[in-house]
XYZ file of C-alpha atoms in Angstrom:
571
model
C -67.518 -53.539 25.070
C -64.072 -52.762 23.773
C -61.216 -53.085 26.161
C -60.500 -49.850 27.980
C -56.958 -48.644 27.612
C -55.072 -45.725 29.194
C -51.921 -45.242 27.163
C -50.205 -42.902 24.764
C -52.525 -43.843 21.886
C -55.652 -42.611 23.711
C -56.567 -39.036 22.802
C -58.031 -37.140 25.727
C -59.119 -33.558 26.354
C -56.267 -31.260 27.274
C -58.055 -29.720 30.226
C -58.152 -31.340 33.647
C -59.770 -30.556 36.971
C -58.673 -31.457 40.502
C -62.235 -32.173 41.566
C -63.103 -34.980 39.136
C -65.886 -37.304 40.256
C -67.468 -40.461 38.916
C -70.925 -41.918 39.232
C -71.601 -43.988 42.291
C -72.307 -47.714 41.834
C -76.012 -46.963 41.900
C -75.781 -44.441 39.063
C -77.462 -45.137 35.751
C -74.662 -43.415 33.845
C -72.584 -46.593 33.552
C -71.428 -45.772 30.032
C -70.115 -42.436 31.207
C -68.362 -44.138 34.112
C -66.706 -46.598 31.754
C -65.600 -43.845 29.385
C -64.076 -41.669 32.125
C -62.717 -44.487 34.275
C -59.020 -45.296 34.670
C -59.916 -49.017 34.523
C -57.815 -50.793 31.874
C -60.042 -53.809 31.221
C -63.795 -53.487 30.593
C -64.301 -56.825 32.364
C -63.448 -55.019 35.614
C -66.745 -53.094 35.415
C -70.156 -54.575 36.183
C -71.858 -56.772 38.767
C -69.933 -58.094 41.767
C -70.141 -61.877 41.360
C -68.730 -63.360 44.536
C -68.615 -66.934 45.744
C -71.642 -66.413 47.989
C -73.745 -63.871 46.137
C -74.158 -61.201 43.472
C -74.456 -57.431 43.803
C -75.843 -55.774 40.638
C -73.880 -52.763 39.426
C -76.955 -50.552 39.913
C -77.527 -51.633 43.537
C -76.749 -49.267 46.368
C -74.082 -50.253 48.895
C -76.590 -49.544 51.693
C -79.127 -52.405 51.617
C -82.543 -51.621 53.048
C -83.561 -54.992 54.511
C -82.302 -56.215 57.887
C -80.467 -59.096 56.208
C -78.993 -56.819 53.547
C -75.634 -56.098 55.237
C -74.978 -59.828 55.749
C -75.845 -60.618 52.126
C -73.616 -57.783 50.951
C -70.717 -59.005 53.101
C -71.124 -62.564 51.799
C -71.001 -61.302 48.215
C -67.980 -59.042 48.830
C -65.987 -61.472 50.971
C -63.044 -63.179 49.302
C -60.050 -60.935 48.493
C -58.959 -60.495 52.124
C -59.457 -64.150 53.001
C -57.623 -65.456 49.941
C -54.621 -63.112 50.189
C -54.163 -63.760 53.915
C -54.620 -67.544 53.836
C -52.501 -67.693 50.686
C -49.829 -66.071 52.840
C -49.826 -69.141 55.126
C -48.289 -71.120 52.285
C -45.592 -73.812 52.063
C -42.867 -71.318 53.003
C -44.893 -70.209 56.017
C -45.344 -73.821 57.140
C -41.576 -74.270 56.962
C -40.764 -70.971 58.702
C -43.287 -71.175 61.560
C -42.651 -74.838 62.353
C -38.900 -74.240 62.227
C -39.311 -71.460 64.789
C -41.432 -73.740 66.983
C -39.233 -76.802 66.701
C -35.944 -74.949 67.222
C -36.937 -72.252 69.711
C -40.307 -73.247 71.169
C -42.687 -70.325 71.590
C -39.971 -67.743 72.293
C -40.588 -65.940 68.973
C -44.382 -66.099 69.072
C -44.554 -62.391 69.973
C -43.436 -61.505 66.449
C -46.865 -62.551 65.132
C -48.680 -60.146 67.441
C -46.460 -57.266 66.331
C -47.135 -58.092 62.684
C -50.943 -57.861 62.984
C -51.106 -54.029 62.629
C -48.458 -54.217 59.883
C -50.624 -56.675 57.963
C -53.748 -54.568 58.298
C -52.202 -51.195 57.442
C -50.307 -52.513 54.403
C -53.211 -54.499 52.967
C -55.796 -51.814 53.746
C -53.730 -49.359 51.728
C -53.718 -51.587 48.629
C -57.406 -52.340 49.183
C -58.090 -48.602 48.989
C -55.881 -48.182 45.945
C -57.672 -50.969 44.111
C -61.211 -49.867 44.932
C -60.619 -46.175 44.224
C -58.339 -46.311 41.172
C -59.385 -49.475 39.337
C -55.727 -49.815 38.284
C -53.273 -52.509 39.402
C -50.305 -51.810 41.662
C -47.632 -52.372 39.008
C -49.374 -50.083 36.519
C -49.820 -47.325 39.094
C -46.129 -47.351 40.000
C -45.108 -47.158 36.330
C -47.592 -44.394 35.492
C -46.935 -42.224 38.530
C -43.146 -42.659 38.890
C -41.991 -43.677 35.419
C -40.283 -46.766 34.068
C -36.991 -46.180 35.860
C -38.532 -46.478 39.310
C -41.377 -48.812 38.395
C -39.105 -51.371 36.748
C -37.319 -52.019 40.045
C -40.524 -53.000 41.814
C -41.814 -55.099 38.923
C -38.496 -56.943 38.453
C -38.321 -57.636 42.200
C -41.840 -59.013 42.086
C -41.290 -61.281 39.085
C -38.065 -62.820 40.415
C -39.341 -63.300 43.948
C -42.713 -64.648 42.809
C -41.124 -67.175 40.455
C -38.965 -68.502 43.300
C -41.935 -68.482 45.682
C -44.028 -70.644 43.343
C -41.181 -73.174 43.256
C -41.330 -73.345 47.070
C -45.075 -74.013 46.859
C -44.437 -77.094 44.744
C -41.707 -78.158 47.148
C -44.480 -78.143 49.755
C -46.593 -80.317 47.441
C -43.780 -82.882 47.147
C -43.165 -82.951 50.912
C -46.858 -83.471 51.659
C -47.232 -86.094 48.928
C -44.139 -87.943 50.093
C -45.531 -88.252 53.603
C -48.901 -89.426 52.258
C -47.244 -92.004 50.029
C -48.138 -90.332 46.704
C -45.436 -90.423 43.979
C -43.792 -87.022 43.469
C -44.444 -86.819 39.714
C -48.115 -87.731 40.117
C -48.676 -85.245 42.941
C -46.907 -82.337 41.241
C -48.656 -82.944 37.917
C -52.119 -83.178 39.483
C -51.510 -80.087 41.618
C -50.332 -78.072 38.601
C -53.359 -79.131 36.542
C -55.769 -78.187 39.348
C -54.049 -74.841 40.015
C -54.031 -73.865 36.335
C -57.503 -75.245 35.657
C -59.188 -73.516 38.591
C -58.211 -70.079 37.255
C -58.785 -70.778 33.562
C -62.522 -71.452 33.368
C -63.533 -67.909 32.438
C -65.600 -67.672 35.635
C -64.402 -65.418 38.448
C -67.021 -66.909 40.764
C -65.855 -70.474 40.121
C -62.245 -69.600 40.929
C -63.281 -67.835 44.133
C -65.379 -70.777 45.268
C -62.482 -73.179 44.723
C -60.152 -70.806 46.569
C -62.508 -70.486 49.543
C -62.719 -74.293 49.763
C -58.920 -74.229 50.139
C -59.286 -71.443 52.718
C -61.583 -73.737 54.718
C -58.958 -76.488 54.411
C -56.458 -74.271 56.229
C -58.615 -74.617 59.352
C -57.243 -78.175 59.735
C -54.458 -76.560 61.754
C -56.898 -75.970 64.611
C -57.783 -79.654 65.288
C -54.060 -80.489 65.012
C -53.369 -77.912 67.714
C -56.144 -79.360 69.898
C -54.894 -82.943 69.469
C -51.292 -81.984 70.325
C -52.576 -79.718 73.170
C -49.652 -77.350 73.853
C -49.779 -75.615 77.228
C -51.941 -72.507 77.054
C -49.798 -70.674 79.618
C -46.685 -71.236 77.498
C -48.463 -69.915 74.402
C -49.720 -66.845 76.272
C -46.257 -66.057 77.613
C -44.746 -66.404 74.136
C -47.337 -63.995 72.719
C -47.189 -61.359 75.418
C -43.548 -61.419 76.639
C -41.036 -60.558 73.893
C -37.720 -62.333 74.201
C -34.955 -64.109 72.331
C -34.038 -67.784 72.592
C -31.279 -68.451 75.097
C -28.050 -70.130 73.939
C -28.740 -69.403 70.266
C -26.642 -67.439 67.795
C -28.256 -64.032 67.471
C -27.469 -63.724 63.760
C -29.206 -67.057 63.096
C -32.230 -65.965 65.136
C -32.346 -62.624 63.308
C -32.300 -64.518 60.000
C -35.359 -66.451 61.165
C -37.147 -63.314 62.406
C -36.656 -61.666 59.012
C -37.995 -64.853 57.408
C -41.075 -64.650 59.672
C -41.601 -61.046 58.594
C -41.074 -61.978 54.938
C -43.525 -64.863 54.993
C -46.169 -62.928 56.954
C -45.990 -59.649 55.010
C -44.792 -60.511 51.501
C -44.536 -58.125 48.498
C -46.733 -60.333 46.278
C -49.675 -59.716 48.629
C -49.712 -56.007 47.754
C -49.936 -56.666 44.022
C -52.399 -59.564 44.325
C -54.974 -57.949 46.583
C -55.106 -54.680 44.653
C -55.652 -56.487 41.341
C -58.081 -59.011 42.806
C -60.215 -56.260 44.372
C -60.348 -54.611 40.936
C -61.179 -57.886 39.178
C -63.995 -58.517 41.663
C -65.333 -55.034 40.790
C -65.193 -53.715 44.357
C -65.726 -49.938 44.475
C -65.294 -47.428 47.332
C -68.978 -47.888 48.186
C -68.157 -51.366 49.538
C -64.946 -50.410 51.330
C -66.171 -51.139 54.855
C -67.291 -54.636 53.880
C -63.938 -55.354 52.294
C -62.175 -54.193 55.457
C -64.194 -56.756 57.432
C -63.113 -59.389 54.889
C -59.480 -58.361 55.444
C -59.792 -58.630 59.240
C -61.305 -62.120 58.912
C -58.310 -63.148 56.815
C -55.831 -61.672 59.312
C -57.468 -63.542 62.202
C -57.277 -66.841 60.307
C -53.644 -66.345 59.262
C -52.476 -65.395 62.777
C -54.408 -68.246 64.425
C -52.931 -70.695 61.903
C -49.393 -69.378 62.355
C -49.682 -69.466 66.153
C -51.029 -73.024 65.978
C -47.962 -74.089 63.974
C -45.639 -72.443 66.494
C -47.450 -74.145 69.353
C -47.875 -77.711 68.138
C -44.373 -77.944 66.632
C -42.883 -76.658 69.905
C -44.900 -79.159 71.962
C -44.207 -82.100 69.658
C -40.413 -81.694 69.748
C -39.929 -80.425 73.308
C -37.450 -82.558 75.259
C -36.705 -84.743 72.233
C -33.589 -85.213 70.115
C -35.354 -83.308 67.320
C -35.562 -80.073 69.321
C -33.345 -77.476 67.694
C -32.765 -79.633 64.609
C -35.384 -78.633 62.066
C -35.101 -80.436 58.714
C -38.300 -79.842 56.732
C -42.085 -79.727 56.970
C -42.118 -83.462 56.277
C -39.924 -83.955 59.329
C -42.448 -81.960 61.350
C -45.250 -84.259 60.129
C -43.256 -87.286 61.307
C -42.569 -85.657 64.673
C -46.255 -84.848 65.138
C -47.163 -88.453 64.329
C -44.704 -89.771 66.923
C -46.019 -87.351 69.527
C -49.790 -87.475 68.961
C -50.522 -90.299 66.534
C -50.509 -91.056 62.806
C -53.738 -89.115 62.141
C -52.130 -85.854 63.273
C -49.252 -86.343 60.846
C -51.702 -87.037 58.007
C -53.792 -83.951 58.818
C -50.658 -81.792 58.833
C -49.596 -83.156 55.434
C -53.063 -82.454 53.995
C -52.987 -78.911 55.419
C -49.524 -78.415 53.867
C -50.793 -79.628 50.483
C -53.805 -77.303 50.742
C -51.620 -74.317 51.689
C -49.165 -74.986 48.861
C -51.933 -75.021 46.252
C -53.678 -71.822 47.351
C -50.283 -70.137 47.712
C -49.206 -71.119 44.188
C -52.519 -69.902 42.725
C -52.387 -66.535 44.516
C -48.709 -65.833 43.793
C -49.123 -66.928 40.171
C -52.106 -64.620 39.702
C -50.218 -61.781 41.364
C -47.536 -62.081 38.671
C -49.966 -62.539 35.784
C -52.017 -59.515 36.867
C -48.863 -57.368 37.131
C -47.499 -58.496 33.749
C -50.793 -57.707 31.994
C -51.028 -54.419 33.915
C -47.734 -53.077 32.609
C -48.371 -54.278 29.038
C -51.972 -53.025 28.952
C -53.473 -56.405 28.023
C -56.776 -57.902 29.163
C -56.392 -59.440 32.614
C -59.537 -60.722 34.253
C -60.773 -64.057 35.563
C -64.137 -63.050 34.094
C -62.629 -63.493 30.628
C -62.175 -66.672 28.633
C -58.707 -67.860 27.635
C -59.350 -66.678 24.081
C -59.991 -63.064 25.158
C -57.083 -62.860 27.622
C -54.397 -65.089 26.079
C -51.388 -63.254 27.506
C -52.792 -63.184 31.032
C -53.534 -66.911 31.147
C -50.318 -67.808 29.294
C -48.204 -66.007 31.907
C -50.067 -67.699 34.747
C -49.889 -71.160 33.190
C -46.218 -70.840 32.250
C -45.201 -69.820 35.782
C -46.998 -72.780 37.329
C -45.733 -75.254 34.720
C -42.081 -74.150 34.939
C -42.113 -74.206 38.746
C -43.622 -77.713 38.736
C -41.015 -78.904 36.243
C -38.142 -77.520 38.336
C -39.331 -79.344 41.433
C -39.272 -82.747 39.735
C -35.882 -82.028 38.112
C -32.989 -83.813 39.875
C -30.241 -81.823 41.638
C -32.184 -78.573 41.968
C -31.321 -77.142 45.447
C -34.896 -77.136 46.735
C -34.056 -76.762 50.428
C -31.893 -73.738 49.697
C -34.693 -72.097 47.712
C -37.271 -72.638 50.453
C -35.068 -71.081 53.087
C -33.940 -68.155 50.968
C -37.240 -66.968 49.505
C -38.875 -65.967 52.790
C -35.796 -64.083 53.960
C -35.402 -62.270 50.636
C -39.071 -61.272 50.822
C -38.423 -59.656 54.204
C -35.358 -57.816 52.892
C -37.118 -56.508 49.743
C -40.361 -55.544 51.511
C -39.206 -51.993 52.465
C -38.889 -51.046 48.799
C -42.431 -52.215 48.002
C -43.810 -50.465 51.092
C -42.123 -47.156 50.184
C -43.911 -46.982 46.814
C -47.160 -48.046 48.472
C -46.819 -45.184 50.952
C -46.060 -42.653 48.206
C -49.103 -43.761 46.190
C -51.389 -43.545 49.219
C -50.330 -39.914 49.733
C -50.904 -38.991 46.096
C -54.028 -36.801 46.107
C -54.350 -37.055 42.343
C -54.722 -40.836 42.712
C -56.780 -41.248 45.894
C -58.500 -37.882 46.275
C -60.408 -37.914 49.578
C -59.095 -41.424 50.317
C -55.449 -40.447 50.922
C -53.646 -41.670 54.039
C -54.190 -40.056 57.400
C -51.172 -38.727 59.275
C -51.360 -41.633 61.739
C -51.127 -44.197 58.930
C -48.170 -42.362 57.417
C -46.314 -42.345 60.721
C -47.006 -46.035 61.294
C -45.958 -47.019 57.763
C -42.786 -44.967 58.110
C -41.908 -46.755 61.350
C -42.530 -50.144 59.689
C -40.229 -49.288 56.785
C -37.459 -48.159 59.104
C -37.711 -51.250 61.336
C -37.494 -53.489 58.253
C -34.389 -51.618 57.118
C -32.811 -52.030 60.558
C -33.504 -55.782 60.516
C -31.901 -56.148 57.106
C -28.944 -54.057 58.331
C -28.418 -56.466 61.229
C -28.505 -59.408 58.839
C -26.109 -57.738 56.397
C -23.682 -56.901 59.188
C -23.805 -60.452 60.559
C -22.845 -61.774 57.120
C -19.870 -59.434 56.826
C -18.804 -60.052 60.442
C -20.039 -63.565 61.353
C -18.398 -63.506 64.790
C -20.213 -60.424 66.041
C -21.258 -60.574 69.668
C -24.809 -60.244 70.941
C -23.915 -56.869 72.483
C -22.702 -55.498 69.133
C -25.912 -56.572 67.394
C -28.038 -54.996 70.133
C -26.029 -51.781 69.743
C -26.840 -51.737 66.018
C -30.541 -52.119 66.803
C -30.450 -49.294 69.356
C -28.410 -47.060 67.042
C -30.837 -47.667 64.201
C -33.799 -46.772 66.386
C -32.105 -43.538 67.545
C -31.330 -42.554 63.943
C -34.958 -43.294 63.012
C -36.329 -41.103 65.801
C -33.974 -38.211 64.980
C -34.773 -38.538 61.260
C -38.499 -38.594 61.949
C -38.324 -35.460 64.085
C -36.233 -33.691 61.414
C -38.678 -34.601 58.646
C -41.619 -33.421 60.734
C -39.959 -30.077 61.485
C -39.025 -29.676 57.806
C -42.632 -30.277 56.839
C -43.859 -27.652 59.291
C -41.330 -25.080 58.049
C -42.016 -25.662 54.373
C -44.944 -23.823 52.850
C -47.123 -26.249 50.950
C -49.692 -25.571 48.313
C -53.305 -26.031 49.407
C -54.713 -29.474 48.797
C -57.173 -29.733 45.885
C -60.848 -29.829 46.754
C -63.167 -32.567 45.568
C -66.694 -31.481 44.835
C -68.447 -34.590 46.064
C -70.793 -35.019 48.978
C -70.013 -38.727 49.193
C -66.375 -39.972 49.011
C -67.711 -43.410 48.034
C -68.558 -41.976 44.607
C -65.027 -40.699 43.926
C -62.902 -42.686 41.455
C -59.524 -41.855 39.987
C -59.720 -40.304 36.500
C -57.699 -41.626 33.590
C -53.981 -41.262 34.250
C -53.515 -38.960 31.256
C -55.730 -36.422 33.031
C -53.431 -36.381 36.051
C -50.257 -34.412 36.566
C -47.164 -36.471 37.338
C -46.010 -36.242 40.963
C -42.857 -34.220 41.494
C -40.303 -36.122 43.558
C -38.086 -33.867 45.627
C -34.322 -34.346 45.601
C -34.554 -35.745 49.126
C -37.103 -38.388 48.070
C -35.117 -39.319 44.932
C -31.895 -39.624 46.904
C -33.638 -41.721 49.543
C -35.110 -44.059 46.930
C -31.743 -44.514 45.215
C -29.971 -45.136 48.518
C -32.636 -47.623 49.610
C -32.493 -49.440 46.280
C -28.698 -49.722 46.334
C -28.671 -50.901 49.924
C -31.380 -53.512 49.385
C -29.608 -54.940 46.330
C -26.457 -55.393 48.413
C -28.502 -56.816 51.301
C -30.224 -59.324 49.025
C -26.871 -60.550 47.717
C -25.489 -60.887 51.231
C -28.621 -62.741 52.383
C -27.986 -65.229 49.596
C -24.426 -65.651 50.901
C -25.721 -66.196 54.439
C -28.248 -68.804 53.298
C -25.530 -70.722 51.466
C -23.342 -70.581 54.569
C -26.127 -72.008 56.733
C -26.867 -74.730 54.166
C -23.193 -75.750 53.941
C -22.872 -75.869 57.726
C -25.723 -78.391 57.851
C -24.301 -80.642 55.153
């Protein structure tokens, strides 16, 4: 089947209808679905071939046998697990263990607050992928134009490239502790990461990835062997607080890093494209949501375990409050609970670094092929998707080469990437929210009012956190009271702004929403983009986007300054 394209060269009928529908997965009109679909690559249509099973394209999403739902879940499972466990990567190991070693379990409550953020953000991209069949980068460009879309894509490419470097830093730290030469470890890891995604078999890649997902569970026996106090963990989870006798600006820097490593922009792009590549449709949405929840549980349990065992291992020692690196954590664990614990931690770090590099690399390769309209599927061979695999391989190879190059500031990169991810996340979330309210794109699957309110609150809180960090860079001697006042002021402005926007919405007459003539929302798919009208951005939205973009650029630069200051103070 020829590759499906949706660009200026495709001639389409001039007429359009707001109630466009597509055949359900069980429909026999697969050719018609392919012809009318917005899907860019024909390899994204067909049977679901998961690690643990296959669902034929003609099969209904409602299995008739008692074991049917379990078999369907096993076939669908994968995207949520991989994106969430890939999030607990080398940078996460560094960030969570730093929080535990330096501040005990005092910041553990941040993980609990991030659970709903994780679900709402990733569920939105899950919906976008299943309903539209178009990647996140392509949707932003098509719906908002190159001016706005280029910002998000450029952010993603720069941040992802730096993130992959941090993954290989994790490989070197783990290998160094295990006594493996750096060059050997980095080369082998790069070969495995590139090779696992380049076989032309989606199923093979997913099976390898889920083996790495299982490897992340090593954090649980480490936690058991170190045995932190359960009461201390519970208090850290349930009682929010800040570490005593610690500089608030430094703690805020770490909190933003925790946010950035837990909810990173690359996750949005990866999961949407991976759901499409796995051929998930709206008919299987509820199974994919279960997959996402499983991934969230694993990532939060793993993160909490790192908080807990690093806090317990360094409590009342000279290392408390003096985090150096993940390798230093491995040594501290070995001194506290035995050599085996240190080895298990190093293996878990190596595992996390590899799955993180693969997921972030694919996120970038998917996005690059999305915006250029090239084939981009793990179902394809290298010959039929040269650009996709070349982008992926080049990112991994360059990152590996940088890590083994002398005098590259690796520690500075590791510390900066997670914080920058937290600062840039509001921009990515704003476009995600706009897309999920676009009725032309999602039809009956648009956001509910509750999800919009929650996402709006998340965006504003992220902006406030970055404002605190920016202010602390400009005025490094700010008192705790002044920082608290900024937080309170930001919250008041957010509440007043929210009330004003709500009242404006009630006063403004809006056109009636289009109707979709479908009895089953699971059969609705987005039509080709050339059949859709472009969304009209109001002056208020355009001004807000420009202001947010300008502010976040300044914030990112100032975060870089703050990271350099911290690094120099330690030298």
